[in-house]
Tab-separated table of C-alpha atoms in Angstrom:
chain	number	residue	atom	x	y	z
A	25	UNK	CA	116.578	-110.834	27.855
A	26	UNK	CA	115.149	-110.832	31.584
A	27	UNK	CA	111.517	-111.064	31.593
A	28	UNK	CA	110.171	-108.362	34.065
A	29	UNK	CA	106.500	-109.343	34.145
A	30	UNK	CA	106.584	-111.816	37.151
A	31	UNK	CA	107.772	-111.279	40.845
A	32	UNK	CA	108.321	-113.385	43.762
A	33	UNK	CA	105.105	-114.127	44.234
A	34	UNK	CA	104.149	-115.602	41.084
A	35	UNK	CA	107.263	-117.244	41.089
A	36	UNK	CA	106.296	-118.758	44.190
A	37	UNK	CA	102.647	-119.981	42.488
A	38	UNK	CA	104.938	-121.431	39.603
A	39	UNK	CA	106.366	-123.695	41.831
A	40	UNK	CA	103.452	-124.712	43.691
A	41	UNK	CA	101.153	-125.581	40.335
A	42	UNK	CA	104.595	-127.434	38.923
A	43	UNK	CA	104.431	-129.458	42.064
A	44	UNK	CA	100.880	-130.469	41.773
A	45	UNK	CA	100.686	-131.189	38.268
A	46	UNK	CA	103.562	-133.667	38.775
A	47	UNK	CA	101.764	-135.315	41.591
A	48	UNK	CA	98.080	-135.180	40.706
A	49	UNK	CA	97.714	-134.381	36.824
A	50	UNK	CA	100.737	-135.976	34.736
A	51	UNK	CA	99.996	-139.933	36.402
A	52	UNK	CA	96.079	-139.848	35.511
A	53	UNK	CA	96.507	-137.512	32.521
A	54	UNK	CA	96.473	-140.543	29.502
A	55	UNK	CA	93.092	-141.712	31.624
A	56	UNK	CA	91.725	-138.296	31.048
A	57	UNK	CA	92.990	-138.028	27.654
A	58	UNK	CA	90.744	-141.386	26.831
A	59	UNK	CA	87.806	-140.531	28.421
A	60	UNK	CA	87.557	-137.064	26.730
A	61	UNK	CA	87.646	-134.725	29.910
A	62	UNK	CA	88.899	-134.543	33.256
A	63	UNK	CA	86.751	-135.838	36.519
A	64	UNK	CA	84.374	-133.827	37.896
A	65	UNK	CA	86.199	-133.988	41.295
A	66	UNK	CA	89.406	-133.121	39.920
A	67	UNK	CA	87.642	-129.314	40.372
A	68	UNK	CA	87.591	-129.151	43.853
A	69	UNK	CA	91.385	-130.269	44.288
A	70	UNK	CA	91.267	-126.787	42.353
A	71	UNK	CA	89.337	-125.156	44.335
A	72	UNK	CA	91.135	-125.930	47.436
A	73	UNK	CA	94.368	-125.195	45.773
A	74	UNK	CA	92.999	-121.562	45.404
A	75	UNK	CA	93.156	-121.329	41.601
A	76	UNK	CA	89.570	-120.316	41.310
A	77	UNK	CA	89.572	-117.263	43.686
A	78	UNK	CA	92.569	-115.541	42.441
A	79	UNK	CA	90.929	-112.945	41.372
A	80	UNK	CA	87.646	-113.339	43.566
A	81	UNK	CA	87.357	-110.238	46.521
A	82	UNK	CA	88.178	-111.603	49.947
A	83	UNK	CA	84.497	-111.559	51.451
A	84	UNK	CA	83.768	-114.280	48.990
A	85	UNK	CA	86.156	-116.525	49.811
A	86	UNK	CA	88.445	-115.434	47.769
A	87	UNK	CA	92.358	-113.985	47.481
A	88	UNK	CA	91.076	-110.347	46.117
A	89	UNK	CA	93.996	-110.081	43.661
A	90	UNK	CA	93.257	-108.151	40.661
A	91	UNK	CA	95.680	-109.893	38.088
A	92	UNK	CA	95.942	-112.088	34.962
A	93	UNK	CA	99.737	-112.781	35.826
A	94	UNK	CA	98.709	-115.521	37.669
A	95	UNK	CA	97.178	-116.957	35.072
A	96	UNK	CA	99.545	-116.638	32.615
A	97	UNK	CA	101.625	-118.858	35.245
A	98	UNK	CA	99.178	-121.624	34.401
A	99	UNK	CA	99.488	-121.327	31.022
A	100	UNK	CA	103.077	-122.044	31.451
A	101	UNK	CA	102.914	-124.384	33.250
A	102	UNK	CA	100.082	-126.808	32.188
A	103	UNK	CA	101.582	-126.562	28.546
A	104	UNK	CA	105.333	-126.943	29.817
A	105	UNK	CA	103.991	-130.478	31.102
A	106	UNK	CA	101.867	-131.080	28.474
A	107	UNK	CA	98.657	-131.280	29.812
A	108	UNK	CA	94.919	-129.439	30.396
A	109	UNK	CA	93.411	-128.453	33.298
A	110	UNK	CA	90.013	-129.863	31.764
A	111	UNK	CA	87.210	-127.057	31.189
A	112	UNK	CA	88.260	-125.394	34.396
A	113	UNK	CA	89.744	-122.486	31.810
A	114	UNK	CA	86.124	-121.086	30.911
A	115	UNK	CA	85.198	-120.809	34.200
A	116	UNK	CA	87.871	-118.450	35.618
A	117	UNK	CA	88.830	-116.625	32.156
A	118	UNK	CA	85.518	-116.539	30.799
A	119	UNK	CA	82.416	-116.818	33.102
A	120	UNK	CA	84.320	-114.857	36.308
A	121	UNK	CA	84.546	-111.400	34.888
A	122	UNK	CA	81.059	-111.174	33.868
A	123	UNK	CA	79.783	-112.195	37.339
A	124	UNK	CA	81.841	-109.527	38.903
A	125	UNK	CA	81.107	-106.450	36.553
A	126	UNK	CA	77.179	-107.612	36.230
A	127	UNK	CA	76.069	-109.679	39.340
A	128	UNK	CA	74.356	-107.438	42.469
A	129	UNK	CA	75.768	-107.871	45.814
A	130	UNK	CA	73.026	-110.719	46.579
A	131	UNK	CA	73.793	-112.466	43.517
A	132	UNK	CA	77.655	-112.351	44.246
A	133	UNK	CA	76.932	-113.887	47.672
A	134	UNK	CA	74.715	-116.876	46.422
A	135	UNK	CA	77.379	-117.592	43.082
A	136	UNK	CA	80.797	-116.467	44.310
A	137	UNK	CA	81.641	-118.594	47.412
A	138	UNK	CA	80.332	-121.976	45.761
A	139	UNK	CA	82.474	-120.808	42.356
A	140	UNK	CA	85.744	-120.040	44.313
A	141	UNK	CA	85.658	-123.503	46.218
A	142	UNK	CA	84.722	-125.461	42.704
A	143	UNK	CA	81.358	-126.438	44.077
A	144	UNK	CA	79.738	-124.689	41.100
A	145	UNK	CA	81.624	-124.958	37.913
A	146	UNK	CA	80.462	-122.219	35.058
A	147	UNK	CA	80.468	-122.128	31.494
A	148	UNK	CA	78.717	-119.431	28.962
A	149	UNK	CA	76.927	-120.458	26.288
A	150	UNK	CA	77.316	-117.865	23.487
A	151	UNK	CA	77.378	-120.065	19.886
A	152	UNK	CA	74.385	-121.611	18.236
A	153	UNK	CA	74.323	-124.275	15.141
A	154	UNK	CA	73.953	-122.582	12.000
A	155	UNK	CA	74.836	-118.877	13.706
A	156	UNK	CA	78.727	-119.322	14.558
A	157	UNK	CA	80.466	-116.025	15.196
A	158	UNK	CA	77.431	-113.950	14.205
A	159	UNK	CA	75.899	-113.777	17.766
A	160	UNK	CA	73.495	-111.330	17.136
A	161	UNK	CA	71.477	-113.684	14.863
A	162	UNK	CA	70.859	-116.128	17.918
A	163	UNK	CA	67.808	-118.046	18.265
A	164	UNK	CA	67.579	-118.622	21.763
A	165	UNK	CA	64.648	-116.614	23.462
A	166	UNK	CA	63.775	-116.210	27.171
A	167	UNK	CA	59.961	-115.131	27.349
A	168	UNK	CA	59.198	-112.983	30.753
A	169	UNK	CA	56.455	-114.490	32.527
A	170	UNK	CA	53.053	-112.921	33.011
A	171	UNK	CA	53.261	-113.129	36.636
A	172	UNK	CA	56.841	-111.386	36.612
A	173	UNK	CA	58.852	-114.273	38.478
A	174	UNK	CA	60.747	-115.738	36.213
A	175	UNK	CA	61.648	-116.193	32.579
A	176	UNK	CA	60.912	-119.167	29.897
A	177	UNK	CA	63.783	-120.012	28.296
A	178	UNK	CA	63.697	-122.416	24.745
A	179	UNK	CA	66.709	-122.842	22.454
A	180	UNK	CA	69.915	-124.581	21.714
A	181	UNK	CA	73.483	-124.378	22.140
A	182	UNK	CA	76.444	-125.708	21.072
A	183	UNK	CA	80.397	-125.806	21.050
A	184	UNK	CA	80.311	-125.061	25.411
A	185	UNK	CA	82.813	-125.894	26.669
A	186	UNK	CA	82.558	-127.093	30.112
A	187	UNK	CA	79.309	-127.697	29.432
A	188	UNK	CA	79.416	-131.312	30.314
A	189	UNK	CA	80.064	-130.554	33.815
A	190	UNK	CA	79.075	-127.272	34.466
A	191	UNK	CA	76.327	-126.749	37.534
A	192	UNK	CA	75.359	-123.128	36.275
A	193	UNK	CA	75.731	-121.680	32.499
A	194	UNK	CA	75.819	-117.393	31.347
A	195	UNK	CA	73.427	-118.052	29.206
A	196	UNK	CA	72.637	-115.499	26.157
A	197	UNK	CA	69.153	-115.351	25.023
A	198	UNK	CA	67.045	-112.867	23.487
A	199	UNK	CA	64.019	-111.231	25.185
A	200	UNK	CA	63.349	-108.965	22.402
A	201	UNK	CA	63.152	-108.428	19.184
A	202	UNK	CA	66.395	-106.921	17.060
A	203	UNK	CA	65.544	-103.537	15.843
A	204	UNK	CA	66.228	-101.813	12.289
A	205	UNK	CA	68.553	-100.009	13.700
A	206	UNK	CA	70.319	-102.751	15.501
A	207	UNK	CA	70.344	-106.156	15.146
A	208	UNK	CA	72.219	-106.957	18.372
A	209	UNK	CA	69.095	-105.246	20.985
A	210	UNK	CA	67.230	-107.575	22.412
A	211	UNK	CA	70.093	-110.231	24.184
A	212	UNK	CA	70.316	-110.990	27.878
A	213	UNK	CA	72.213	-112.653	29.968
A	214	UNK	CA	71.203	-115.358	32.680
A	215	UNK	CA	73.031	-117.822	35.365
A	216	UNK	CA	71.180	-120.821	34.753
A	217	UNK	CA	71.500	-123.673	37.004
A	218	UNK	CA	71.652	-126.699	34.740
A	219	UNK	CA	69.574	-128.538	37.201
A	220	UNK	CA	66.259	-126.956	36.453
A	221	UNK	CA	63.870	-129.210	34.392
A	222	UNK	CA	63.908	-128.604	30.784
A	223	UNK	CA	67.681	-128.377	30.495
A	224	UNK	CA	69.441	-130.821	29.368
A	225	UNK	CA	73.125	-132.060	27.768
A	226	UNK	CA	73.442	-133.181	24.424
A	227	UNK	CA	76.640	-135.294	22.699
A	228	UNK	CA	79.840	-134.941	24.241
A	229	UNK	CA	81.220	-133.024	21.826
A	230	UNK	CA	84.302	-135.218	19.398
A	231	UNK	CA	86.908	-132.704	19.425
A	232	UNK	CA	90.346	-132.918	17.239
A	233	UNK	CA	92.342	-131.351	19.945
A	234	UNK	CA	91.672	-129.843	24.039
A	235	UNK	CA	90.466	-133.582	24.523
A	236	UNK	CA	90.511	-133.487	28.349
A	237	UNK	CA	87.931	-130.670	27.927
A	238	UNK	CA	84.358	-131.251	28.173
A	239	UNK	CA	82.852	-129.689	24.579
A	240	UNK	CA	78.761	-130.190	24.432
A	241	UNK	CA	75.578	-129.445	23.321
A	242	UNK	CA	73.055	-127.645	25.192
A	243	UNK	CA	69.316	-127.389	24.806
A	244	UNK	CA	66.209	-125.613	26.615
A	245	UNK	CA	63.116	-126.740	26.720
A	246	UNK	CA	60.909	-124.445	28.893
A	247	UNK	CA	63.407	-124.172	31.016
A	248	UNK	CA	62.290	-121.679	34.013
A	249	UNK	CA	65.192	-119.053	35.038
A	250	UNK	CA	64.270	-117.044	37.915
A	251	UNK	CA	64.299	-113.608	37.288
A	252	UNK	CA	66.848	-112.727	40.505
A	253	UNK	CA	69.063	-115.032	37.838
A	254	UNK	CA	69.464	-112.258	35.082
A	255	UNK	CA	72.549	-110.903	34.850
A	256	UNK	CA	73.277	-107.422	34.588
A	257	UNK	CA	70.303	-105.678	32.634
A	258	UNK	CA	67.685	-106.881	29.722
A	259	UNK	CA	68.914	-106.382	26.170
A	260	UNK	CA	72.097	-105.275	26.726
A	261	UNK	CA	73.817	-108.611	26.689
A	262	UNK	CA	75.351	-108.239	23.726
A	263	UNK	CA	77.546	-105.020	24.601
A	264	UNK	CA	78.490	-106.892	27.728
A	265	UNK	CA	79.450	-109.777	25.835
A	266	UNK	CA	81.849	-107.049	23.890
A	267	UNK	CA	83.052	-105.678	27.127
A	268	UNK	CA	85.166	-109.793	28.199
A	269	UNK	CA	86.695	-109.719	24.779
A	270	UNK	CA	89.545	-108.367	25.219
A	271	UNK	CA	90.439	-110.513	27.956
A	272	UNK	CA	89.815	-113.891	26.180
A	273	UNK	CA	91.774	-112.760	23.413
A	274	UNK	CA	94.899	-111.773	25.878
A	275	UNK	CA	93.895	-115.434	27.456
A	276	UNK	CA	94.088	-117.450	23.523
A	277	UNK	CA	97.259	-115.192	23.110
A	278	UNK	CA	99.501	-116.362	25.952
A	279	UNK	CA	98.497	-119.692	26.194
A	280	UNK	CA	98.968	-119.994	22.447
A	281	UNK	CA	102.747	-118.596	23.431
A	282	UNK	CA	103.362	-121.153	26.216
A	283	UNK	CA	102.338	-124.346	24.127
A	284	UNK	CA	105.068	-122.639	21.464
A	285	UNK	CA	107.672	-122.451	23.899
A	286	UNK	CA	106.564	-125.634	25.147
A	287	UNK	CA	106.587	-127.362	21.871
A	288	UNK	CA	110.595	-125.677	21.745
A	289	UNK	CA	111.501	-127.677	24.945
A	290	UNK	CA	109.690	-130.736	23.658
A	291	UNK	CA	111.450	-131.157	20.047
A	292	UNK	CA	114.736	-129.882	22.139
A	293	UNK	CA	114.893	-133.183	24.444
A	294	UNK	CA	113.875	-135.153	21.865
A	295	UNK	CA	116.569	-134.359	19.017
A	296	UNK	CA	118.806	-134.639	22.157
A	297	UNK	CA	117.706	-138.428	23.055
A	298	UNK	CA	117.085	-139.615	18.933
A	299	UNK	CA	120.248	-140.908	17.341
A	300	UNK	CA	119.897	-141.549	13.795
A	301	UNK	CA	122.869	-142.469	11.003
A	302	UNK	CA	125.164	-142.763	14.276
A	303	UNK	CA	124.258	-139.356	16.214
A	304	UNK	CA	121.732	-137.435	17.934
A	305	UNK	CA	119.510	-136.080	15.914
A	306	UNK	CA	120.284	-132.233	17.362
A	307	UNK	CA	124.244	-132.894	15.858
A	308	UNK	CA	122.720	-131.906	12.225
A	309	UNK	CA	122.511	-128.508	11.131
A	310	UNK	CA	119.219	-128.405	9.597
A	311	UNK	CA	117.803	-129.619	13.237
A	312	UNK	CA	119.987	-126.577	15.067
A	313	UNK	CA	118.868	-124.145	12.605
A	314	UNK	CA	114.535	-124.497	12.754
A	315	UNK	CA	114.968	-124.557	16.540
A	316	UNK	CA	116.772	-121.396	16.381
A	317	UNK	CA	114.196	-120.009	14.235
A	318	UNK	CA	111.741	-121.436	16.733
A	319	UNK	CA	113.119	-119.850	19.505
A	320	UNK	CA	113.395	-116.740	17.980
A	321	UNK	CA	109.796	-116.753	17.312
A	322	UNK	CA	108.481	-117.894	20.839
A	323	UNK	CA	111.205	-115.057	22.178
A	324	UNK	CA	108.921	-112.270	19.933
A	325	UNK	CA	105.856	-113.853	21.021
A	326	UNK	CA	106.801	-114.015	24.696
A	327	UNK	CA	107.358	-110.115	24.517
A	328	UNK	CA	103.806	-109.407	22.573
A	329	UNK	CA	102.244	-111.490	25.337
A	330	UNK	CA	103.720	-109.884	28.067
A	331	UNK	CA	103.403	-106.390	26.880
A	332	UNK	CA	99.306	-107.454	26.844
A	333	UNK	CA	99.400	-109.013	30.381
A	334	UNK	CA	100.954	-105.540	31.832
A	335	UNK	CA	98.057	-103.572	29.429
A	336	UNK	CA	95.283	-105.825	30.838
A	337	UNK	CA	96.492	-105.682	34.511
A	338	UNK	CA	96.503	-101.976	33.953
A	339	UNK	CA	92.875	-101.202	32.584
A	340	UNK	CA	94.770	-100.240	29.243
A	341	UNK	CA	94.542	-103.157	26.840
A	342	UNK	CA	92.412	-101.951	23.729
A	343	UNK	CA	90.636	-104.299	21.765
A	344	UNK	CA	92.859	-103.861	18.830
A	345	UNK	CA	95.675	-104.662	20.927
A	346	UNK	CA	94.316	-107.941	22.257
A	347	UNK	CA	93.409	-108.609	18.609
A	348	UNK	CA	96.971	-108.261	17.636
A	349	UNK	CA	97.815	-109.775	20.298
A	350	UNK	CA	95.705	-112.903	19.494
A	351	UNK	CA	96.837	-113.362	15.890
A	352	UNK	CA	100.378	-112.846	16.558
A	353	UNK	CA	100.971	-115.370	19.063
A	354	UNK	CA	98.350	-118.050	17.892
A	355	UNK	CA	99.809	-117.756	14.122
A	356	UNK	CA	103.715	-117.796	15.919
A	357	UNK	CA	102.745	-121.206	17.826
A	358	UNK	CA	100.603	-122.651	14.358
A	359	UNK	CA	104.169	-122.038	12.304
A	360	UNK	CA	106.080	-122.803	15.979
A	361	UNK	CA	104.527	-126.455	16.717
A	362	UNK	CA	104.810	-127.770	13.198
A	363	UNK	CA	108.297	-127.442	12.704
A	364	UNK	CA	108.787	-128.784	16.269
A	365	UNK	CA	106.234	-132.000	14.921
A	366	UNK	CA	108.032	-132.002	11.842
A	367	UNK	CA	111.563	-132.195	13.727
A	368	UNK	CA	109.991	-135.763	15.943
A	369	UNK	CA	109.755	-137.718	12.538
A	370	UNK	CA	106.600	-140.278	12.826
A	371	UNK	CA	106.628	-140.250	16.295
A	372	UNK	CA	105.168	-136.753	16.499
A	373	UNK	CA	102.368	-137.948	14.927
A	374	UNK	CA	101.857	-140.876	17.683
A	375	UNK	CA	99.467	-139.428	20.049
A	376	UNK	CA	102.263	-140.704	23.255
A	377	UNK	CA	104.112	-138.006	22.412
A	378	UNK	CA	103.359	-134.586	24.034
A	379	UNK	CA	103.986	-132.497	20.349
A	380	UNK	CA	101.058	-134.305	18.934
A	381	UNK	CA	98.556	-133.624	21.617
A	382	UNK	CA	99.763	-129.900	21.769
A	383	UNK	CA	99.588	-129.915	17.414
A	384	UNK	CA	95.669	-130.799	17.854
A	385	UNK	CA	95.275	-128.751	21.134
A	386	UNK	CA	96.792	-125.397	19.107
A	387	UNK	CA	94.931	-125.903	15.848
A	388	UNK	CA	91.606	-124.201	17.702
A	389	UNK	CA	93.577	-121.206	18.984
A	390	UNK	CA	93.107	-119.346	15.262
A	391	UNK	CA	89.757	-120.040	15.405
A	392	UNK	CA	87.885	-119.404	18.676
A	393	UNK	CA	87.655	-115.995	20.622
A	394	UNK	CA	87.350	-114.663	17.292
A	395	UNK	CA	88.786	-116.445	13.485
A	396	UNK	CA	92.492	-114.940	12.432
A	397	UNK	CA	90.409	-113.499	9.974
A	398	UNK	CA	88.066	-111.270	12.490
A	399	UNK	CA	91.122	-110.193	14.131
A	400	UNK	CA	92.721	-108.705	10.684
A	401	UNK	CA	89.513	-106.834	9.969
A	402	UNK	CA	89.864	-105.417	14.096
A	403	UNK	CA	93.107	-104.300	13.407
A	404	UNK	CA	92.398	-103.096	9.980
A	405	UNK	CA	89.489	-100.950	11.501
A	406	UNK	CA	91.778	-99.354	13.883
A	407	UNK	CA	94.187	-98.792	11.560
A	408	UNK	CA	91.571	-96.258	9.729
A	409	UNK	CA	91.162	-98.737	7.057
């Protein structure tokens, strides 16, 4: 079936991001792998590549496009070679579309030129130890000053990623109270440069999988936040945090598509090349038969994706739909990448080989943005249940 959801254009971008993966990610990409993330001035090669103002408007430096499909391209293609773009993810998927629906025109010309050229790398620190998905029971509190400057900010975060590098940080903190009524009044949002004293970076964060990104620890200690840093208005952080979702679910749901039909073209060229018992490994039926059933599934998953990235790009995706969405495609690549694992023999379990960095890498898909579990109980909802 022709896929309809990319043009010339993205095409185009496809070709350009293959190029310079080749030539500046896949030779330094086991050095990455070891040291647990990416170099900090790998970002700017970003920057000047123009993946972080995609979707930035012009007068910020940036290309004024209002589209995920480019995106999507980079899933592709990053999981077609095999590799991570370190934390850069967060800051485009995640941090950018708060800073455009909440930041006033000042604060969009202070963040946005310095985030499109990769000067300032963002991450958002949402998740606490001990609260997990159950934001509104944060701890984190940012204390208005008496004199009405700034804010005093004391707390702890953890599971950031990008948080290792990042130069400024959404960070969610309550400055009041929860209510009777509602537990989730009382959070705001702040830009917090991660320079200012009092704020620091805790461990490095040993993840199973995503090794190339940075995963750490955050804590405040009296950390002052000026109060032209507050984004968007007191206590209403957590229905903005509501507002992204759909989006980073759409984001988990392709990408967990492309490393499925990556994992497809990995086990293919490898049952191609193995010869066991006198012939290639793809000469047995068994091996013809689970890729089929592979490709079959990363065909249904490419057309749930793509019927989300024309939803999103249109204003239109609902967050039942990116829930779907989400646990479709992320459960399709979990059943996807094993077989494709299982089909390498002990060599997919040998870290050299691409399926066993993309087995680890996947694993997390089901559980961030939102568990498998929380996504049922969306759907459910919706479903008048």
């Amino acid at each position: 079936m022709r896929r309809t959801v990319f043009n010339e254009d993205h095409e185009a971008f496809r070709e350009t991001i293959r190029a310079f993966i080749e030539a500046e990610v896949v030779p330094v990409y086991d050095e990455w792998f070891a040291a647990g993330q990416a170099p900090r001035d790998f970002y700017y090669k970003l920057g000047e590549l123009g993946i972080f103002g995609i979707n930035v408007p012009e007068e910020f430096g940036g290309a004024g496009l209002e589209s995920h499909k480019f995106e999507a391209v980079l899933y592709e293609e990053t999981a077609r070679a095999g590799v991570q773009f370190g934390g850069s993810g967060v800051h485009v998927l995640l941090a950018l579309p708060y800073i455009k629906m909440l930041a006033t025109d000042e604060q969009k010309k202070r963040y946005l030129p310095k985030f499109v050229s990769g000067e300032e790398m963002w991450a958002i620190a949402m998740t606490e130890p001990g609260t997990g998905s159950d934001l509104a029971g944060m701890k984190s509190t940012a204390k208005l000053s008496e004199d009405g400057t700034h804010y005093v900010l004391n707390g702890a975060k953890t599971f950031i990623t990008g948080g290792v590098h990042a130069d400024r940080v959404i960070v969610c903190a309550r400055t009041a109270a929860p209510t009777a009524e509602d537990r989730r009044h009382g959070i705001s949002l702040f830009a917090v440069d991660t320079k200012s004293e009092g704020y620091s970076v805790g461990r490095k964060l040993d993840k199973l999988g995503l090794k190339t990104s940075d995963t750490a620890e955050l804590a405040f200690v009296d950390v002052k936040v000026p109060v032209e840093d507050l984004l968007g208005e007191e206590n209403k952080g957590f229905y903005y945090l509501g507002h992204n979702l759909a989006s980073e679910r759409w984001g988990i749901a392709f990408g967990a598509y492309a490393q499925a039909k990556a994992a497809v073209r990995f086990a293919k060229q490898y049952v191609q090349e193995r010869t066991v018992f006198g012939k290639p490994v793809s000469h047995f039926q068994n091996t013809k038969f689970e890729l089929a059933a592979c490709q079959a599934e990363v065909d249904a998953a490419e057309a749930v994706a793509d019927r989300a990235t024309e939803a999103l790009d249109a204003g239109e995706l609902t967050p039942a739909e990116a829930a779907s969405a989400k646990l479709f495609c992320t459960e399709v690549a979990h059943r996807v990448i094993d077989r494709c694992l299982q089909l390498h023999g002990g060599y997919g379990y040998m870290n050299e080989y691409p399926i066993a960095r993309l087995y680890a890498d996947n694993r997390v898909n089901r559980i961030y943005g939102g568990t498998s579990e929380i996504m049922k109980s969306i759907i459910a909802k919706d479903m008048g249940l």
